[in-house]
PDB file of C-alpha atoms in Angstrom:
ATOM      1  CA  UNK A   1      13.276  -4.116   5.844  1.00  0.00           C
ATOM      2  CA  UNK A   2      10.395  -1.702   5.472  1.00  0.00           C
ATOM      3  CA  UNK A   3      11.962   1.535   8.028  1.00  0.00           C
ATOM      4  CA  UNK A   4       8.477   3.219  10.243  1.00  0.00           C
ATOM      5  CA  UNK A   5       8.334   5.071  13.662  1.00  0.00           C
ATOM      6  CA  UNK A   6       5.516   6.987  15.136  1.00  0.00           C
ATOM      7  CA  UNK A   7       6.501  10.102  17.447  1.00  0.00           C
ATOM      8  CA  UNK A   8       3.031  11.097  19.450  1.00  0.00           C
ATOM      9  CA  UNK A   9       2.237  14.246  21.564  1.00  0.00           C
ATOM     10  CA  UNK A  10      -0.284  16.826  22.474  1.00  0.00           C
ATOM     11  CA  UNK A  11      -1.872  19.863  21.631  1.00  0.00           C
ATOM     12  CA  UNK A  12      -4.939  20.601  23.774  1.00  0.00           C
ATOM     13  CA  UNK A  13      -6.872  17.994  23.741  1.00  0.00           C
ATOM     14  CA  UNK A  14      -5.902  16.898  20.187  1.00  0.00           C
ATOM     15  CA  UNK A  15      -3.313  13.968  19.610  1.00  0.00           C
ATOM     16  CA  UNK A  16      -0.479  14.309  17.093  1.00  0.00           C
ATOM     17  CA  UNK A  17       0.745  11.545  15.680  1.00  0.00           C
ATOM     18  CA  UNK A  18       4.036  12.218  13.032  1.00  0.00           C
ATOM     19  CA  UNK A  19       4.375   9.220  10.991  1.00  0.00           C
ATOM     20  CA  UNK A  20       7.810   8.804   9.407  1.00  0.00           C
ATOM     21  CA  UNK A  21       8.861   5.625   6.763  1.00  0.00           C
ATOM     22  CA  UNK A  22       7.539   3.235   4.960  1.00  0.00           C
ATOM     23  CA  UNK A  23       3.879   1.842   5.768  1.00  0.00           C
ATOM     24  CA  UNK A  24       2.803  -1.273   4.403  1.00  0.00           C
ATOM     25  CA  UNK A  25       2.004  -4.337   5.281  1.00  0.00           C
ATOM     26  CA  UNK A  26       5.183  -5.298   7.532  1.00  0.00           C
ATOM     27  CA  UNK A  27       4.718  -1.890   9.493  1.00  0.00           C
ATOM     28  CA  UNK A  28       0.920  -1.174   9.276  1.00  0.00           C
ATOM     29  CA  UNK A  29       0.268  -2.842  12.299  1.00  0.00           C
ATOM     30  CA  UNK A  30       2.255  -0.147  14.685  1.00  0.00           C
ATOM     31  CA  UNK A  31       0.015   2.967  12.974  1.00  0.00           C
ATOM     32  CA  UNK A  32      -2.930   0.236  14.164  1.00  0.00           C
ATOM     33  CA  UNK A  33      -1.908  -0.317  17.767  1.00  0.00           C
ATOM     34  CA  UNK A  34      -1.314   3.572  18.085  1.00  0.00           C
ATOM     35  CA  UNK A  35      -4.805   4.348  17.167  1.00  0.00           C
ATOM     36  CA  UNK A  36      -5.777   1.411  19.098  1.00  0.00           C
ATOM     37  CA  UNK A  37      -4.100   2.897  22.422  1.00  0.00           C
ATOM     38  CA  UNK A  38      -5.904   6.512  21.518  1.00  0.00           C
ATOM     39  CA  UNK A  39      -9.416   4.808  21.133  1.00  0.00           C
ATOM     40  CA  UNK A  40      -9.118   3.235  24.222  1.00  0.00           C
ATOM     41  CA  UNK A  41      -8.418   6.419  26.298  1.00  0.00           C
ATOM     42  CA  UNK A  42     -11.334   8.257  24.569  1.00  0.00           C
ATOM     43  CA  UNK A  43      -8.583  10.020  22.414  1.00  0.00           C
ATOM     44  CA  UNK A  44     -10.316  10.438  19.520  1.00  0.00           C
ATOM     45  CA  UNK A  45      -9.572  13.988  17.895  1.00  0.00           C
ATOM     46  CA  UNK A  46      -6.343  12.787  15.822  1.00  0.00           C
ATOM     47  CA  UNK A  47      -4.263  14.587  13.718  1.00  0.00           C
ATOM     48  CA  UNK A  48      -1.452  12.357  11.338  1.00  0.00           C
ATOM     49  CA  UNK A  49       0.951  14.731  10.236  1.00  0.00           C
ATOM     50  CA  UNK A  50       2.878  12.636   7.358  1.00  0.00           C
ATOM     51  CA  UNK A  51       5.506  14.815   6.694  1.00  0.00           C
ATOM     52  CA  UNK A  52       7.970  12.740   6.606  1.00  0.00           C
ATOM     53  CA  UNK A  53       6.037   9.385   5.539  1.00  0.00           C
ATOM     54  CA  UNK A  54       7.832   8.241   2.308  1.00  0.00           C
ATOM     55  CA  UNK A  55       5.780   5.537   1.152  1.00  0.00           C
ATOM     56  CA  UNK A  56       2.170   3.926   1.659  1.00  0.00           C
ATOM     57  CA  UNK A  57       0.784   0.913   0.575  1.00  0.00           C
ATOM     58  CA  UNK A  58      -3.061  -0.521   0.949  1.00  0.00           C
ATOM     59  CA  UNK A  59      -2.204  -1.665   3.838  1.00  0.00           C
ATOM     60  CA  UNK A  60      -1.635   0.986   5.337  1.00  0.00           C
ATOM     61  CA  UNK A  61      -4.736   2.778   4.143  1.00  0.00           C
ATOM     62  CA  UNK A  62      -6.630   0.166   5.594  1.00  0.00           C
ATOM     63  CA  UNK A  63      -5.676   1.417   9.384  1.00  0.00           C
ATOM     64  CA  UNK A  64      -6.998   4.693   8.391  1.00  0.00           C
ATOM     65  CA  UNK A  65     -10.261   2.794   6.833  1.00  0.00           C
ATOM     66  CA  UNK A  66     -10.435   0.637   9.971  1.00  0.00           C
ATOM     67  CA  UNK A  67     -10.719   2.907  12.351  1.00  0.00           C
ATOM     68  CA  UNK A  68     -12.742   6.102  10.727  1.00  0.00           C
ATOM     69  CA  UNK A  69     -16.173   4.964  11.712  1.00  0.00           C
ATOM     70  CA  UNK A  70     -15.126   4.543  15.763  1.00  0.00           C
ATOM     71  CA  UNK A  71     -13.150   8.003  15.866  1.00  0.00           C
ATOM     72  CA  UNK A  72     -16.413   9.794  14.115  1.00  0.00           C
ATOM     73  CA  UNK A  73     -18.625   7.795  16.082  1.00  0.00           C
ATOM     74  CA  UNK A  74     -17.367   9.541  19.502  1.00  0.00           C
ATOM     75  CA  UNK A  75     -17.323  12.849  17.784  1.00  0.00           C
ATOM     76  CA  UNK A  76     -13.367  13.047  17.263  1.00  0.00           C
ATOM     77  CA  UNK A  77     -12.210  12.658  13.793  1.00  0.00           C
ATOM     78  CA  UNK A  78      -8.593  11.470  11.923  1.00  0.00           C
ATOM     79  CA  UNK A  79      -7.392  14.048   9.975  1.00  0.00           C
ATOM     80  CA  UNK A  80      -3.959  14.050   7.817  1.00  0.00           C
ATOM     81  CA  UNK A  81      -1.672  16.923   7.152  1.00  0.00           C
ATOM     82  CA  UNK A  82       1.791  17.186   4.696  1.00  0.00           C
ATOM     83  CA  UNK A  83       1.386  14.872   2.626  1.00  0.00           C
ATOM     84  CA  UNK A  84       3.928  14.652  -0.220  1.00  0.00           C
ATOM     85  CA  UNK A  85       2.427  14.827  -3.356  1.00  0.00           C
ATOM     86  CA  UNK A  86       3.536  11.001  -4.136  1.00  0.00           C
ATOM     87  CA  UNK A  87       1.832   9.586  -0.731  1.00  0.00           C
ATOM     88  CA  UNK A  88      -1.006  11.878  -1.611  1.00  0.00           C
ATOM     89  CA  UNK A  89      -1.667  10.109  -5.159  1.00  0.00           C
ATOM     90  CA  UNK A  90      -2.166   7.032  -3.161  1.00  0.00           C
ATOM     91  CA  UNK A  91      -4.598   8.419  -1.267  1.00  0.00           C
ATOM     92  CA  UNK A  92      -6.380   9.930  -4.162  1.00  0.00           C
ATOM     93  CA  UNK A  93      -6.208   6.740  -6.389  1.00  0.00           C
ATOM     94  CA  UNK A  94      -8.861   5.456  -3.669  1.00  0.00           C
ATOM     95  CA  UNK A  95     -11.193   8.374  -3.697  1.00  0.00           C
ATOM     96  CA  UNK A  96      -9.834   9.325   0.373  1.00  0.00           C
ATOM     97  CA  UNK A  97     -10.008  13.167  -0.229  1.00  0.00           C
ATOM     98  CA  UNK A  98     -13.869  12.855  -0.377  1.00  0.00           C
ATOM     99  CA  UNK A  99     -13.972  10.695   2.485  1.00  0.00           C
ATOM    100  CA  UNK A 100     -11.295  12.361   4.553  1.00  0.00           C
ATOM    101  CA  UNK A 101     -10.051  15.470   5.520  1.00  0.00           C
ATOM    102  CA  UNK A 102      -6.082  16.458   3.797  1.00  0.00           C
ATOM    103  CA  UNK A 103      -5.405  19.423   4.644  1.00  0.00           C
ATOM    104  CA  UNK A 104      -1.481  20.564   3.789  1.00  0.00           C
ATOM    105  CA  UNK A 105      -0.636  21.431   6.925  1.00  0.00           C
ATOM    106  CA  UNK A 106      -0.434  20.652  10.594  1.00  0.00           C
ATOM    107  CA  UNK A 107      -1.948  23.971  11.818  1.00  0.00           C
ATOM    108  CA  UNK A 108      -4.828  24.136   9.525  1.00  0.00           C
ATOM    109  CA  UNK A 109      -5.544  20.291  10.176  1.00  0.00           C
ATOM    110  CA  UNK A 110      -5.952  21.262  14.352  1.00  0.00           C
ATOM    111  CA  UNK A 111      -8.005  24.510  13.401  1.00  0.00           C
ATOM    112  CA  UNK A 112     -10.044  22.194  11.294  1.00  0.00           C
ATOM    113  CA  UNK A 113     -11.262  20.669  14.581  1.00  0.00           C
ATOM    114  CA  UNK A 114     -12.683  23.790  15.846  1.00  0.00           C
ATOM    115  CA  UNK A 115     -14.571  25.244  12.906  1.00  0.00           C
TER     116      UNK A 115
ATOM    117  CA  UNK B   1      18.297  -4.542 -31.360  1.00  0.00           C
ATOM    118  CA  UNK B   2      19.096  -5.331 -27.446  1.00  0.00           C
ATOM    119  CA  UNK B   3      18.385  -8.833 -26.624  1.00  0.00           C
ATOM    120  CA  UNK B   4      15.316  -9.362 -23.242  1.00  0.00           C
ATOM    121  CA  UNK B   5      16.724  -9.081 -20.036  1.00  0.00           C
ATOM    122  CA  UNK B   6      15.576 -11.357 -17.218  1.00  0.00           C
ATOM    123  CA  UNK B   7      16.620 -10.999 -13.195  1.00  0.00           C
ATOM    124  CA  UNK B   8      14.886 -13.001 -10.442  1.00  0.00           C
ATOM    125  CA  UNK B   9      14.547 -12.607  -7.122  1.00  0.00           C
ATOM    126  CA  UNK B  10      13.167 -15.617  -5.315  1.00  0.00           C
ATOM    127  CA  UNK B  11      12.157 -14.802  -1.246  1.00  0.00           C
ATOM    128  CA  UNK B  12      10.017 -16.341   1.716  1.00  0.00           C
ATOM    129  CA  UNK B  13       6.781 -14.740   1.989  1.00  0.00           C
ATOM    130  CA  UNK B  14       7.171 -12.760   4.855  1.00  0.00           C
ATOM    131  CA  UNK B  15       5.851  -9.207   5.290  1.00  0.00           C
ATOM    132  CA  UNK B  16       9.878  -8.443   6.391  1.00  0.00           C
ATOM    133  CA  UNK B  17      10.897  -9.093   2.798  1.00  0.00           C
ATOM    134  CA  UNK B  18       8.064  -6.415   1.239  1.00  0.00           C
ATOM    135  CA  UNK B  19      10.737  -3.804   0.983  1.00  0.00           C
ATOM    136  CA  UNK B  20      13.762  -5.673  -0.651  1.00  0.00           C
ATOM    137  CA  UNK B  21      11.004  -6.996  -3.073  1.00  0.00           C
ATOM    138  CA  UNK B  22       9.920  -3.770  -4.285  1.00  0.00           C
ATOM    139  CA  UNK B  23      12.946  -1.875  -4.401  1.00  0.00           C
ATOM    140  CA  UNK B  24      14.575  -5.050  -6.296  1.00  0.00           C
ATOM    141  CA  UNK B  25      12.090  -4.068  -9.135  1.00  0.00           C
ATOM    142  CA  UNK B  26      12.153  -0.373  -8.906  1.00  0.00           C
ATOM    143  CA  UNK B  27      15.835   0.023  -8.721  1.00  0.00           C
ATOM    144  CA  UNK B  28      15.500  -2.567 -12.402  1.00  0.00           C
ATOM    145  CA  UNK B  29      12.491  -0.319 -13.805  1.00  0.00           C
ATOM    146  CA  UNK B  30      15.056   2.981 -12.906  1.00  0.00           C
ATOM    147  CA  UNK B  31      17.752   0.530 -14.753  1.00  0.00           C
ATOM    148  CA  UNK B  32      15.584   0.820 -17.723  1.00  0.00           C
ATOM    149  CA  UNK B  33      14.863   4.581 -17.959  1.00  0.00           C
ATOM    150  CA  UNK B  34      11.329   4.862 -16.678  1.00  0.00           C
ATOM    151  CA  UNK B  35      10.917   8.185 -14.762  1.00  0.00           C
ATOM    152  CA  UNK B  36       9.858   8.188 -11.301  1.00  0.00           C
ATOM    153  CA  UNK B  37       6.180   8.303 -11.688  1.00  0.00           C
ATOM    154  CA  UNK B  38       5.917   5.119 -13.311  1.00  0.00           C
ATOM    155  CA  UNK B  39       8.368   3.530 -11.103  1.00  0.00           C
ATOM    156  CA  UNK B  40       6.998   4.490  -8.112  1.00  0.00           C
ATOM    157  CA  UNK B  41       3.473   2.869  -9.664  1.00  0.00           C
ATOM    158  CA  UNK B  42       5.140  -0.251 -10.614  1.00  0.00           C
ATOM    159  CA  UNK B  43       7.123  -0.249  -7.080  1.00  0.00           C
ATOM    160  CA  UNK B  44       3.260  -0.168  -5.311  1.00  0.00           C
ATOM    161  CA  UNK B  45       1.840  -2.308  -7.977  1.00  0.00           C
ATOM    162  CA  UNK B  46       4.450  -5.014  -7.038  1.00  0.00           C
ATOM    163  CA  UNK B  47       4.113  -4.174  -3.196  1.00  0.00           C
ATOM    164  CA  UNK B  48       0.135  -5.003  -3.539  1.00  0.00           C
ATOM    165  CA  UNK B  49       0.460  -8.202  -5.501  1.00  0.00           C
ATOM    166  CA  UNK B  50       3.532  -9.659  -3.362  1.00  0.00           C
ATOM    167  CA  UNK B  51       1.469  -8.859  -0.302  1.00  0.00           C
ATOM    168  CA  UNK B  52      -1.321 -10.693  -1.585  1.00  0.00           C
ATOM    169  CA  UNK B  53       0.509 -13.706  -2.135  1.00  0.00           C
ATOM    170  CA  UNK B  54       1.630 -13.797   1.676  1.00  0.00           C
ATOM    171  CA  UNK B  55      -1.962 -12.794   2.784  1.00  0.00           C
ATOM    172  CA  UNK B  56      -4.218 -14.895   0.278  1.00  0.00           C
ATOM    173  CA  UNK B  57      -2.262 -17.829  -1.255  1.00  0.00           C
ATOM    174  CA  UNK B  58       0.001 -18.702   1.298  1.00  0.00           C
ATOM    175  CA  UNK B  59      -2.293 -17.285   4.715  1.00  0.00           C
ATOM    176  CA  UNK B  60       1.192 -15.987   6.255  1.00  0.00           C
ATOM    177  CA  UNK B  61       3.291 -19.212   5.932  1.00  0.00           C
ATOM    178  CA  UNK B  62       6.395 -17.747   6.338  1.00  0.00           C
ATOM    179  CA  UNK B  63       8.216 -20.997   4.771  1.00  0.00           C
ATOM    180  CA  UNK B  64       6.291 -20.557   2.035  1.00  0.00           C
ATOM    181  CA  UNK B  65       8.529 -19.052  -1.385  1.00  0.00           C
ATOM    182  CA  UNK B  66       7.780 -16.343  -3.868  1.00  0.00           C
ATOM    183  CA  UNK B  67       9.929 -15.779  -6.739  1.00  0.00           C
ATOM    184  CA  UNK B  68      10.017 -12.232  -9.037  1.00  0.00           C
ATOM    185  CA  UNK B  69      11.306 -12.098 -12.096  1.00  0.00           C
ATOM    186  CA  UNK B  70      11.636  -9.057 -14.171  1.00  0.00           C
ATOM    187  CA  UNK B  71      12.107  -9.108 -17.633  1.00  0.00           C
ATOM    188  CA  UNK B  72      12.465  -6.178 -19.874  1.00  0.00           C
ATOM    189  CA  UNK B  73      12.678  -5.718 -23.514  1.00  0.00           C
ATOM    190  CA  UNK B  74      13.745  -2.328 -24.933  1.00  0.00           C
ATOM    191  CA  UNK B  75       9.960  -0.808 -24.587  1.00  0.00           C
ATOM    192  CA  UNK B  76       8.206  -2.711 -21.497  1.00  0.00           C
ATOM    193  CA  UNK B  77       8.867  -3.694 -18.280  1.00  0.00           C
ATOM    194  CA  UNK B  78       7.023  -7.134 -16.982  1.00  0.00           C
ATOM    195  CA  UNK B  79       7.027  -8.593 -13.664  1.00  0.00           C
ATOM    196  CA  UNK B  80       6.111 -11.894 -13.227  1.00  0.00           C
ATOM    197  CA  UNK B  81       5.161 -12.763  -9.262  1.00  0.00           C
ATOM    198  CA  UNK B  82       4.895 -16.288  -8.951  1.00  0.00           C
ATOM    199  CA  UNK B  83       3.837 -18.785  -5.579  1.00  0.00           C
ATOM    200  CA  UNK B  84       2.507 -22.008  -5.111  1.00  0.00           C
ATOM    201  CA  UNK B  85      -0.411 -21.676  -2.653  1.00  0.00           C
ATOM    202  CA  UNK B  86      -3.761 -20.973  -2.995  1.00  0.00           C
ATOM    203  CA  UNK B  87      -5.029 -19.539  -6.800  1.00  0.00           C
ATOM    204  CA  UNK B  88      -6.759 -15.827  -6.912  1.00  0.00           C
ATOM    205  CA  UNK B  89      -9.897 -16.020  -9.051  1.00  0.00           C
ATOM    206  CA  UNK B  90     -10.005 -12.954 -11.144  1.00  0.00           C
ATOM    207  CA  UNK B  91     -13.637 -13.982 -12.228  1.00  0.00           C
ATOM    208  CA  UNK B  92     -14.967 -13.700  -8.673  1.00  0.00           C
ATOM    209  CA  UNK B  93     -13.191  -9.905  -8.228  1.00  0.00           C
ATOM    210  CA  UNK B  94     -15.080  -7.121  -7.750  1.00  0.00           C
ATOM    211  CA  UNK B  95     -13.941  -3.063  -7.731  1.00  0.00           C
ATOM    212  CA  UNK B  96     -14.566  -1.921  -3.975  1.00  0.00           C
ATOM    213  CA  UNK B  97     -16.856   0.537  -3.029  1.00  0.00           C
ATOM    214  CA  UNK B  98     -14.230   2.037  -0.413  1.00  0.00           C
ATOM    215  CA  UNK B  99     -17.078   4.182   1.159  1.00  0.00           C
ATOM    216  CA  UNK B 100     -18.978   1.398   1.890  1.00  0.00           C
ATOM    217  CA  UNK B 101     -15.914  -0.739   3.219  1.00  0.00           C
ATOM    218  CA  UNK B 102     -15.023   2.154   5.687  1.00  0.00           C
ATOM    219  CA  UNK B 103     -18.999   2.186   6.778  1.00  0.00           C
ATOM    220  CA  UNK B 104     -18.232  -1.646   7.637  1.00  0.00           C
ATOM    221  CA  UNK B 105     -14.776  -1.085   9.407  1.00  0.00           C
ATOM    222  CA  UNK B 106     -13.334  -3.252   6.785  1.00  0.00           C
ATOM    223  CA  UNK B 107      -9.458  -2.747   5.622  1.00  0.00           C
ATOM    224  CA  UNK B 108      -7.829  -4.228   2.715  1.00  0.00           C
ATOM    225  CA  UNK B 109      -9.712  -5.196  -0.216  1.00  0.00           C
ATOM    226  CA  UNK B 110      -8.352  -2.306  -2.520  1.00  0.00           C
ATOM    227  CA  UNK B 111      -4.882  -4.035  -3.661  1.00  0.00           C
ATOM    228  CA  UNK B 112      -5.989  -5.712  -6.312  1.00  0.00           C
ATOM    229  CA  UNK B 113      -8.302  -2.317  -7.404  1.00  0.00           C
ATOM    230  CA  UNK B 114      -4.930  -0.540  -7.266  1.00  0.00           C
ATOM    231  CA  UNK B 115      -3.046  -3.177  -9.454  1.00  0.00           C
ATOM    232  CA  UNK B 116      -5.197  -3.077 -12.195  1.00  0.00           C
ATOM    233  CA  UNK B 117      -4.829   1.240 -11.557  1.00  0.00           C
ATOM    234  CA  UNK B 118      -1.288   1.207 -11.869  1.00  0.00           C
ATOM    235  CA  UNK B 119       0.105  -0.884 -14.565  1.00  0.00           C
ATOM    236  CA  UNK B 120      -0.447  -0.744 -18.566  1.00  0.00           C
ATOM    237  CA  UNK B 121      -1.861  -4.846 -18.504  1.00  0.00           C
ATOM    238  CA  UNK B 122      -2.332  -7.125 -15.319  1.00  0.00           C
ATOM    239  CA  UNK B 123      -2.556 -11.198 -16.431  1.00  0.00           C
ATOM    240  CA  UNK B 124      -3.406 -14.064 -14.136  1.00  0.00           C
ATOM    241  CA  UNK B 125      -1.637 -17.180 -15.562  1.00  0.00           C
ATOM    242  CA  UNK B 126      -1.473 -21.171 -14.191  1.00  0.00           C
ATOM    243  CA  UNK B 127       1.943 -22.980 -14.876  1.00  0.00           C
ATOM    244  CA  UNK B 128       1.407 -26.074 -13.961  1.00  0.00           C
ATOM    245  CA  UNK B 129       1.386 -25.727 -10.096  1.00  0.00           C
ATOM    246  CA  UNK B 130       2.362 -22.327  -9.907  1.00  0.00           C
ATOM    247  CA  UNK B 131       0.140 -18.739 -10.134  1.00  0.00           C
ATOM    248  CA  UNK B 132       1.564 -16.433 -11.665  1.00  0.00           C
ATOM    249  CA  UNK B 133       0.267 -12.839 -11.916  1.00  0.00           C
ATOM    250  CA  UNK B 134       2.221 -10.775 -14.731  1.00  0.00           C
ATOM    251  CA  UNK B 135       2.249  -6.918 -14.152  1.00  0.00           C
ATOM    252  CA  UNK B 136       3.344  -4.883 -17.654  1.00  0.00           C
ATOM    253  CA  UNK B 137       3.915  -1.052 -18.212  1.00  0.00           C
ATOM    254  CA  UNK B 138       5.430   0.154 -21.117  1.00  0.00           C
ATOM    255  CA  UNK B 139       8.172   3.187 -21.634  1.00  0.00           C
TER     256      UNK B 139
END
C-alpha cells in the first residue's frame, strides 16, 4: 500500500510542511486535509519541502491545483522546495514551474516569501 | 527468437491496491531491461489509467475488478488495463488547459493528458463487455 506522512512545523509565520512517500490517489487526500486545516486558521504562507517525496501522481498535483487560488487569494502562497529531479519531471510534464514557484531548497523557498 | 511473455494481475479497484498495481508492472518493465526513465513513465502511466478506472468506470465500487496484464515481446512492453464499468470516450477528450483548471479550483483532469505524454502508443479497445485501454513503449 501506497507509504505517505506529513511532518508540519513553523518558521515565523510560515508553515512547513515535509512530505515524505508516495502521493497518489490512495494518499492525496491527507496532503488535502493538511492544507485544509492551514486554510482554515488563516495559515496561508506554505512552504512543501519534498525532500523526501518519492513518487507523485495527478492526483496528487491536483491538491496543489485545488488549493492555489484560496492561498493567493489571502496573500499567502504554496511554494515547493527539493524536489528530486524524477518528482520534478512530473511537475514539469504539466507546465507547474510557470504556474508555481520550485525553488531547490527550503531556505530560498521561505526567503522567497519576503522578497 | 524469444517467444511473448504474458503476466496478469487481476485486483479490486480500490485506491489501496494503486501501489501493488504499479510496481507489479514496473518491477516486469525492469524484468525486461528498460532503464529507469522509461519505467518510472510506464509505472505513472499505469498509476493514471488504473486510477481512472476506480474513479470513472467503476465511481469507487470497491467490489468492482480490474485485471493487468503485461505482455512483452523482445522490443515492447504493452499493458493492457481492463474493467467492466462505465466506457471512457476518447472522442469527447480534450488536452487541459491546467492554468485555467487551477483559476477554477478544479483537480484532476490531467491523467489522461499525462498517459498519452508518457507512453510510445495509448489504444482504447471494446471486448465484448470489457474496456480495455492498451499502454505500449518500446526498448
Amino acid at each position: 500500500m501506497s507509504q505517505f506522512l506529513i511532518r508540519s512545523r513553523n518558521s515565523g509565520d510560515l508553515d512547513i510542511l515535509e512530505i515524505d512517500g508516495e502521493l497518489d490517489a490512495h494518499t492525496a487526500t491527507q496532503l488535502e486535509d493538511a492544507f485544509k486545516a492551514l486554510i482554515g486558521r488563516n495559515r496561508t504562507r506554505i512552504v512543501v519541502n519534498c525532500a523526501e517525496l518519492q513518487y507523485i501522481s495527478s492526483a496528487g498535483l491536483g491538491v496543489f491545483m485545488a488549493y492555489i487560488e484560496d492561498v493567493r487569494g489571502t496573500g499567502g502562497d504554496i511554494k515547493l522546495s527539493n524536489l528530486s529531479p524524477k518528482v520534478y519531471n512530473v511537475f514539469d510534464l504539466l507546465g507547474f514551474p510557470a504556474l508555481y514557484d520550485i525553488l531547490d531548497d527550503e531556505t530560498e523557498a521561505v526567503a522567497k516569501f519576503s522578497s | 527468437m524469444s517467444k511473448p511473455k504474458t503476466h496478469t494481475l487481476r485486483v479490486h479497484a480500490t485506491t489501496a491496491n494503486i501501489a501493488a498495481v504499479r510496481d507489479f508492472v514496473a518491477s516486469h518493465a525492469e524484468a525486461h531491461g528498460f532503464n529507469t526513465e522509461d519505467i518510472d513513465r510506464i509505472r505513472l502511466a499505469v498509476d493514471e489509467a488504473y486510477t481512472n478506472v476506480i474513479k470513472h468506470a467503476y465511481d469507487f465500487d470497491e467490489s468492482q475488478w480490474v485485471s493487468i496484464e503485461v505482455k512483452t515481446d523482445p522490443r515492447t512492453i504493452h499493458v493492457v488495463i481492463s474493467d467492466s464499468g462505465r466506457s471512457f470516450n476518447p472522442d469527447g477528450y480534450q488536452e487541459p488547459n491546467i492554468e485555467e483548471r487551477i483559476k477554477m479550483r478544479k483537480r484532476g483532469g490531467v491523467g489522461v493528458f499525462l498517459i498519452h505524454k508518457l507512453m510510445d502508443e495509448v489504444e482504447y479497445r471494446k471486448q465484448g463487455s470489457l474496456n480495455e485501454i492498451v499502454l505500449t513503449k518500446h526498448l
